[in-house]
Amino acid sequence: MKDSRYISQPGFTDTGMIFKFVQRSNEFIHTFAEGELLYTLGFNREDIVGKTLHDFYWDDIDTANLLNGYYKKAWEGQYIEYEGEFRGIYYVIYLRPLFHKDKVAEVVGTCVDITNKKIMEDDILQKEQERKLMNSYAFQRSLIDRLHSGIAVTDCNKKIRLLNRKFYELFQLKGEVDCHIGMQASDLHYLFDKEINKNKFENTEKRTRTTKEIKIDTGRTLRYNCFPLNEENDFVGYLWEFEDITEQKKMERVIIQAKEEAEKVNMAKSSFLSKMSHELRTPLNGILGFAQLLEMDESLNEQQRDFAQEILSGGSHLLSLINDILDVSRIETGNLKISVEEVHLLTVIKECINIVQPLAKKKNISIYSQLDQWEDMIVLADPIRLKQILLNLLDNAIKYNQENGKVIVFCRLQENKQYIHIVDTGVGFSVEEYTKVFVPFYRIESTKEEGTGIGLSLVKQLVHLMGGEINVTSNKGTGSEFCFSLPLPNDLKTVIQWGEQTEFPPTNNRKEDNYRLLYIEDNESNLHLVSNIIKSQPSYTLLSACTGKEGIEIVANEKIDLVLLDINLPDINGYEVFEILKAGKETKDIAVIAVSANAMPKDIQYTLDKGFDNYLTKPIHVQEFLTILSETLNNTINQNIPDHKILSTGPHGEEAVSAKTLRLSLKELKKIKKKKYKAAIAMHYTGSDWSRSQLEGMQTTFEKMGIEVVAVTNAEFKWKKQVADIESILAKNPDILMSIPVDPELTASVYQKAAQAGVKLVFMDNTPNGLQHGKDYVSIVSADNYGNGIESANIMAEKLDRKGKVGIIYHDADFFATKQRTEAFEKTIKEKYPDIQIVDRRGITDSNDGEKVASAMIAEHQDLNGIFVVWDVLAEGALRATRTAKKSNLVITTMDLGMNVALEIAQDGPIKGLGAQLPYQQGVAEAILAGYGLLGKQAPPYVAVPSLKVMKENVIDAWQLVYHEDAPDIIQSVAKSRSAKEKGEQQDESIDRRR
């Protein structure tokens, strides 16, 4: 009775064998067996009676257990039916329980031979499958015949195994389609021999898709793709796909011819404009000259003088128009030469503003320039053409402005380019016109101002000639903003910047010294094209791979700077290749550009969202391809640092400047290194993770700047010790002193002494009383303490479900950083979460008193739900207090990501989260500001580093960001275990819900 399966609860009709069983000592014992089928199956009564299922299925435990289950259901009172097969005989068994006094006394089994019925069913099933197979073949054949491409399949012996109707038509075959099956493919065209022989001696892994174009006897041009066919890793033949591209080829020739004709016409037009412009200038010279002489004639009356002014005004406008036309024609013919040199940007901008100022005054338009911090900014430009660009943009900003409007000029430095913005409050224009305004002779819709529409077209072309870009944003009725970029001289490019890697431009002034590129592509034609493009670039070396797996192997064994990745590969798709590369420790930072014929916006966005550095669509545009390669390879590598708005203000109410604006150029770095400066660091305390990380940030950056750190001291939170430390430091004659004052008042005099000695002071988190920015110290740097306080409040509210009672343990000292943390927490709770009450506030001055203060707070408020603690060391004390009081449900939030609090967050203990500082990045910012002080470069009074919310979900990533190193193994292990446990619990809950 092997191979049995449960069917249903039955009725009884036929019999072939009857048997009975009862239950004794949890075993089912057969008490009776009789019938013809018993002997047909090869059994006797003695084989069954008195035996259990396990007795005669001793060699097949699984079957015994299965049948035992059916017996058990029958003994529980169910009517059971199941089928089985034994020794070629199919049977069905019905189990019927017999009751005595409402309990099952025994079970009667009836077994029926259904072999003939089964054989009949199998025959019917086989015929049905054959019918479906025939229908499937007919459907597939119909489907293939409907394709617009010709399809053929050849085997290893070059014989045709499949053709479709389109192939038959393309090659104009005679007879029925099927009569060509089995023929030699070479009898139809020589290409079959050529391609098959070419791949004959290659192993299966090296056989790749081939794409080529051929002409056939009918005069048609076909493009074919040849795909190797494999079955279970064995090569079995080729699939051929043919597409008629005759008309496409004709169209391409027509387009090329039209393009050449258009270029000739354009050149002729430009040449004509150039000649005409020169011819027009000669009579215009006479008109303007004599008009100026008339204007100088004192005998003219007022009306005659007005006439002369009109002639001069019209003539000047005509001259300007001729000059613009001449410049456009020179650009189009390639005859406009520019002379790029180092230009003092501020000087040119101020000169242009002065020129247009009278025009602005006529319309009561105010011009505001925000340029002070860029006073030393040098750009690479043609000074005459730069002036032409600025005057054109400023003139438009005034011309198209509203009465009593504004024009704002400001600059920003980004990615080694200087961006100049010109903003107006004018009439504006629609989004649809953003690109149109740069087209020659285009005029903004509904404008009443005079103009030719040449100016912006000329501006764009001049900007491009100088290596820059220009763009515009605008809103109807509110105004427009034009922005163009200019490159920096090599020695002024940023080499040290907060939040970025330090990079030094090579001595040959080319960053792309020798890059190794890998193109993973299975199309031979595309590989050939890119290979020829790269040959023209001596700084690039190209490697290639035909499959994803081959590409991954090359990346693992070769130094690769950038991967060009086709999405549709024959083995694994490009997305899988990308994920494998990004998962590898050695390959995760390699730039990857997707190359695909798919140009649908949603697919491009999907690919970029996955993390690809860029996306190129086929067919490849050579210049765009090279530009994207250069931009991707030369892109500065940014750290994943939050770009939040800074909410803190400085100790004296100063507006915060983001640390992301800080940078030093190569020229500035050389100046600093040449002087061999010395720095000293006077810390309030060095025993915390925060202090150690900040010291590392400063020291690492000083090393890059060529600055020697001659002393690092630890005041242990004692103001007298800090004063003595600084006195000792001053004896070493440092040029720079980095410090965090323990007490702003009691340490002020020693800092004043340092400032008077000419030492450049940079402060962390606080400033001494009485010292002035710019005069006594360079700047102060802190975390966004206010922002971190808000993060702690939001975490507290989330974990308390927005209701409950909380206490606050704050720093009882005149320390603006900790004051802002506490103020932000309190204000956020009171204004945003009205159902959370702050029931206690306790100050602390000694970092060892956290446990004592928290214990007292918990003892007084037995119904306390949470405690905010102003920094992590104190929070560790509060944690011990909650454990002593057995208050495991009490929520703690704090600041600073120390080792112990990170571990507690990772394991979802009472410390639920915090607002983290970024001490390493803060140290980098402080060192760069020290460089500002040494160079005499203007520095903002207060610089802040963004806040970072940390909870159990991101504690591992946060540690890497905060300390520039992987989280300790114990934190990673605890976080992993907690995550696995939570997933298990979620699965259990899901199962319970389904039940």
CSV table of C-alpha atoms in Angstrom, one decimal, residues 126-336:
chain,number,residue,atom,x,y,z
A,126,GLN,CA,-1.8,11.1,-22.2
A,127,LYS,CA,-4.0,11.9,-25.2
A,128,GLU,CA,-5.0,15.2,-23.7
A,129,GLN,CA,-1.3,16.1,-23.2
A,130,GLU,CA,-0.5,15.2,-26.8
A,131,ARG,CA,-3.4,17.4,-28.0
A,132,LYS,CA,-2.2,20.3,-25.8
A,133,LEU,CA,1.4,19.8,-27.1
A,134,MET,CA,0.1,20.0,-30.7
A,135,ASN,CA,-1.9,23.1,-29.9
A,136,SER,CA,1.1,24.6,-28.2
A,137,TYR,CA,3.3,23.9,-31.2
A,138,ALA,CA,0.7,25.4,-33.6
A,139,PHE,CA,0.4,28.5,-31.4
A,140,GLN,CA,4.1,28.9,-31.1
A,141,ARG,CA,4.5,28.5,-34.9
A,142,SER,CA,1.7,31.1,-35.5
A,143,LEU,CA,3.4,33.4,-33.0
A,144,ILE,CA,6.8,33.1,-34.7
A,145,ASP,CA,5.3,33.7,-38.1
A,146,ARG,CA,3.7,36.9,-36.9
A,147,LEU,CA,7.1,38.4,-35.9
A,148,HIS,CA,8.4,41.3,-38.0
A,149,SER,CA,11.9,39.8,-37.8
A,150,GLY,CA,13.1,36.8,-39.8
A,151,ILE,CA,13.9,33.9,-37.5
A,152,ALA,CA,16.0,30.8,-38.2
A,153,VAL,CA,17.6,28.1,-36.0
A,154,THR,CA,20.6,26.0,-37.1
A,155,ASP,CA,22.1,23.0,-35.3
A,156,CYS,CA,25.8,22.2,-34.7
A,157,ASN,CA,25.9,20.6,-38.2
A,158,LYS,CA,24.7,23.8,-39.9
A,159,LYS,CA,21.4,22.3,-40.7
A,160,ILE,CA,18.2,24.4,-40.5
A,161,ARG,CA,15.9,23.3,-37.7
A,162,LEU,CA,13.3,26.2,-37.7
A,163,LEU,CA,12.2,29.0,-40.0
A,164,ASN,CA,9.5,31.6,-39.8
A,165,ARG,CA,7.4,33.1,-42.5
A,166,LYS,CA,9.3,36.5,-42.4
A,167,PHE,CA,12.7,34.7,-43.0
A,168,TYR,CA,11.1,32.9,-45.9
A,169,GLU,CA,10.0,36.2,-47.4
A,170,LEU,CA,13.2,38.1,-46.8
A,171,PHE,CA,15.3,35.4,-48.6
A,172,GLN,CA,12.6,34.9,-51.2
A,173,LEU,CA,12.6,31.1,-50.8
A,174,LYS,CA,10.5,28.8,-53.0
A,175,GLY,CA,8.2,26.0,-51.9
A,176,GLU,CA,6.6,25.5,-48.5
A,177,VAL,CA,8.4,26.8,-45.4
A,178,ASP,CA,8.7,23.4,-43.9
A,179,CYS,CA,10.4,21.9,-46.9
A,180,HIS,CA,13.6,23.8,-46.1
A,181,ILE,CA,13.9,22.2,-42.6
A,182,GLY,CA,16.9,20.0,-42.6
A,183,MET,CA,18.7,21.8,-45.4
A,184,GLN,CA,22.2,23.1,-45.1
A,185,ALA,CA,22.0,26.7,-44.0
A,186,SER,CA,24.9,27.7,-46.3
A,187,ASP,CA,22.8,26.8,-49.3
A,188,LEU,CA,20.7,29.9,-48.5
A,189,HIS,CA,23.6,32.4,-47.7
A,190,TYR,CA,27.3,32.2,-47.2
A,191,LEU,CA,27.1,34.1,-43.9
A,192,PHE,CA,25.9,31.0,-42.1
A,193,ASP,CA,29.1,29.2,-43.0
A,194,LYS,CA,31.2,32.2,-42.1
A,195,GLU,CA,29.8,32.8,-38.6
A,196,ILE,CA,29.5,29.2,-37.7
A,197,ASN,CA,33.1,28.5,-38.8
A,198,LYS,CA,34.3,31.5,-36.9
A,199,ASN,CA,32.8,30.2,-33.6
A,200,LYS,CA,33.4,26.5,-34.3
A,201,PHE,CA,36.6,26.1,-32.2
A,202,GLU,CA,35.6,28.4,-29.4
A,203,ASN,CA,34.4,26.9,-26.1
A,204,THR,CA,30.8,27.5,-25.0
A,205,GLU,CA,31.6,30.3,-22.5
A,206,LYS,CA,33.4,32.4,-25.2
A,207,ARG,CA,30.6,32.1,-27.8
A,208,THR,CA,28.8,35.4,-27.8
A,209,ARG,CA,26.0,37.2,-29.7
A,210,THR,CA,27.1,38.7,-33.0
A,211,THR,CA,25.5,41.7,-34.7
A,212,LYS,CA,26.3,42.6,-38.3
A,213,GLU,CA,24.8,44.0,-41.5
A,214,ILE,CA,24.7,42.1,-44.9
A,215,LYS,CA,23.4,42.6,-48.4
A,216,ILE,CA,21.5,39.7,-50.0
A,217,ASP,CA,20.9,38.8,-53.6
A,218,THR,CA,17.6,40.7,-53.7
A,219,GLY,CA,19.5,44.0,-53.0
A,220,ARG,CA,18.0,44.4,-49.6
A,221,THR,CA,20.2,45.3,-46.5
A,222,LEU,CA,19.7,43.2,-43.5
A,223,ARG,CA,20.9,43.5,-39.9
A,224,TYR,CA,21.3,40.1,-38.2
A,225,ASN,CA,21.9,39.0,-34.6
A,226,CYS,CA,23.4,35.5,-34.1
A,227,PHE,CA,22.8,34.0,-30.6
A,228,PRO,CA,24.5,30.8,-29.4
A,229,LEU,CA,22.0,28.3,-28.0
A,230,ASN,CA,22.8,26.1,-25.0
A,231,GLU,CA,20.9,23.4,-23.3
A,232,GLU,CA,22.1,22.5,-19.8
A,233,ASN,CA,25.5,24.0,-20.6
A,234,ASP,CA,25.9,22.1,-23.9
A,235,PHE,CA,26.1,24.0,-27.1
A,236,VAL,CA,23.4,22.9,-29.5
A,237,GLY,CA,23.3,25.5,-32.3
A,238,TYR,CA,22.4,29.1,-33.2
A,239,LEU,CA,19.4,31.4,-33.2
A,240,TRP,CA,19.4,33.9,-36.1
A,241,GLU,CA,17.4,37.1,-36.2
A,242,PHE,CA,17.1,39.2,-39.4
A,243,GLU,CA,15.8,42.7,-39.7
A,244,ASP,CA,15.3,44.5,-43.0
A,245,ILE,CA,17.0,47.9,-42.6
A,246,THR,CA,17.1,48.9,-46.3
A,247,GLU,CA,14.8,51.9,-45.8
A,248,GLN,CA,16.6,52.9,-42.6
A,249,LYS,CA,19.9,52.9,-44.5
A,250,LYS,CA,18.4,55.1,-47.2
A,251,MET,CA,17.1,57.5,-44.6
A,252,GLU,CA,20.5,57.7,-42.9
A,253,ARG,CA,22.1,58.6,-46.2
A,254,VAL,CA,19.5,61.3,-46.8
A,255,ILE,CA,20.0,62.7,-43.2
A,256,ILE,CA,23.8,62.8,-43.6
A,257,GLN,CA,23.4,64.5,-47.0
A,258,ALA,CA,20.9,67.0,-45.5
A,259,LYS,CA,23.2,67.6,-42.5
A,260,GLU,CA,26.1,68.3,-44.8
A,261,GLU,CA,24.0,70.7,-46.9
A,262,ALA,CA,22.7,72.5,-43.8
A,263,GLU,CA,26.3,72.9,-42.6
A,264,LYS,CA,27.3,74.4,-45.9
A,265,VAL,CA,24.3,76.7,-45.9
A,266,ASN,CA,25.1,77.7,-42.2
A,267,MET,CA,28.7,78.4,-43.1
A,268,ALA,CA,27.6,80.5,-46.1
A,269,LYS,CA,25.1,82.4,-43.9
A,270,SER,CA,27.8,83.0,-41.2
A,271,SER,CA,30.3,84.1,-43.8
A,272,PHE,CA,27.7,86.5,-45.4
A,273,LEU,CA,26.8,87.9,-41.9
A,274,SER,CA,30.4,88.4,-41.2
A,275,LYS,CA,31.1,90.3,-44.4
A,276,MET,CA,27.8,92.3,-44.1
A,277,SER,CA,28.7,93.3,-40.5
A,278,HIS,CA,32.0,94.6,-41.6
A,279,GLU,CA,30.5,96.5,-44.6
A,280,LEU,CA,27.8,98.0,-42.3
A,281,ARG,CA,30.4,99.3,-39.8
A,282,THR,CA,31.9,101.7,-42.4
A,283,PRO,CA,28.9,103.9,-43.1
A,284,LEU,CA,27.9,103.6,-39.4
A,285,ASN,CA,31.3,105.0,-38.5
A,286,GLY,CA,30.4,108.1,-40.5
A,287,ILE,CA,26.8,108.3,-39.0
A,288,LEU,CA,28.0,108.1,-35.4
A,289,GLY,CA,31.1,110.3,-36.0
A,290,PHE,CA,29.2,113.2,-37.5
A,291,ALA,CA,26.3,112.8,-35.0
A,292,GLN,CA,28.9,113.3,-32.2
A,293,LEU,CA,30.2,116.4,-34.0
A,294,LEU,CA,26.7,117.8,-34.3
A,295,GLU,CA,26.1,117.1,-30.5
A,296,MET,CA,29.3,119.1,-29.7
A,297,ASP,CA,28.1,122.1,-31.8
A,298,GLU,CA,27.0,124.8,-29.3
A,299,SER,CA,24.9,126.6,-31.9
A,300,LEU,CA,22.3,123.8,-32.0
A,301,ASN,CA,18.9,124.6,-30.4
A,302,GLU,CA,17.2,122.1,-28.0
A,303,GLN,CA,15.2,120.4,-30.7
A,304,GLN,CA,18.2,119.9,-33.0
A,305,ARG,CA,20.2,118.6,-30.0
A,306,ASP,CA,17.4,116.0,-29.4
A,307,PHE,CA,17.6,114.9,-33.0
A,308,ALA,CA,21.3,114.4,-32.7
A,309,GLN,CA,20.8,112.3,-29.5
A,310,GLU,CA,18.2,110.1,-31.4
A,311,ILE,CA,20.7,109.5,-34.2
A,312,LEU,CA,23.4,108.6,-31.6
A,313,SER,CA,21.1,106.4,-29.6
A,314,GLY,CA,19.8,104.5,-32.8
A,315,GLY,CA,23.3,104.3,-34.2
A,316,SER,CA,24.8,102.9,-30.9
A,317,HIS,CA,22.0,100.3,-30.8
A,318,LEU,CA,22.7,99.3,-34.4
A,319,LEU,CA,26.4,99.0,-33.7
A,320,SER,CA,25.7,96.8,-30.7
A,321,LEU,CA,23.5,94.6,-32.9
A,322,ILE,CA,26.1,94.4,-35.6
A,323,ASN,CA,28.8,93.4,-33.0
A,324,ASP,CA,26.5,90.7,-31.6
A,325,ILE,CA,25.8,89.3,-35.1
A,326,LEU,CA,29.5,89.4,-35.9
A,327,ASP,CA,30.3,87.5,-32.7
A,328,VAL,CA,27.6,84.8,-33.4
A,329,SER,CA,28.9,84.3,-37.0
A,330,ARG,CA,32.4,84.0,-35.7
A,331,ILE,CA,31.4,81.4,-33.2
A,332,GLU,CA,29.5,79.4,-35.8
A,333,THR,CA,32.4,79.5,-38.2
A,334,GLY,CA,34.9,78.8,-35.4
A,335,ASN,CA,36.7,82.1,-36.0
A,336,LEU,CA,36.0,83.7,-32.6
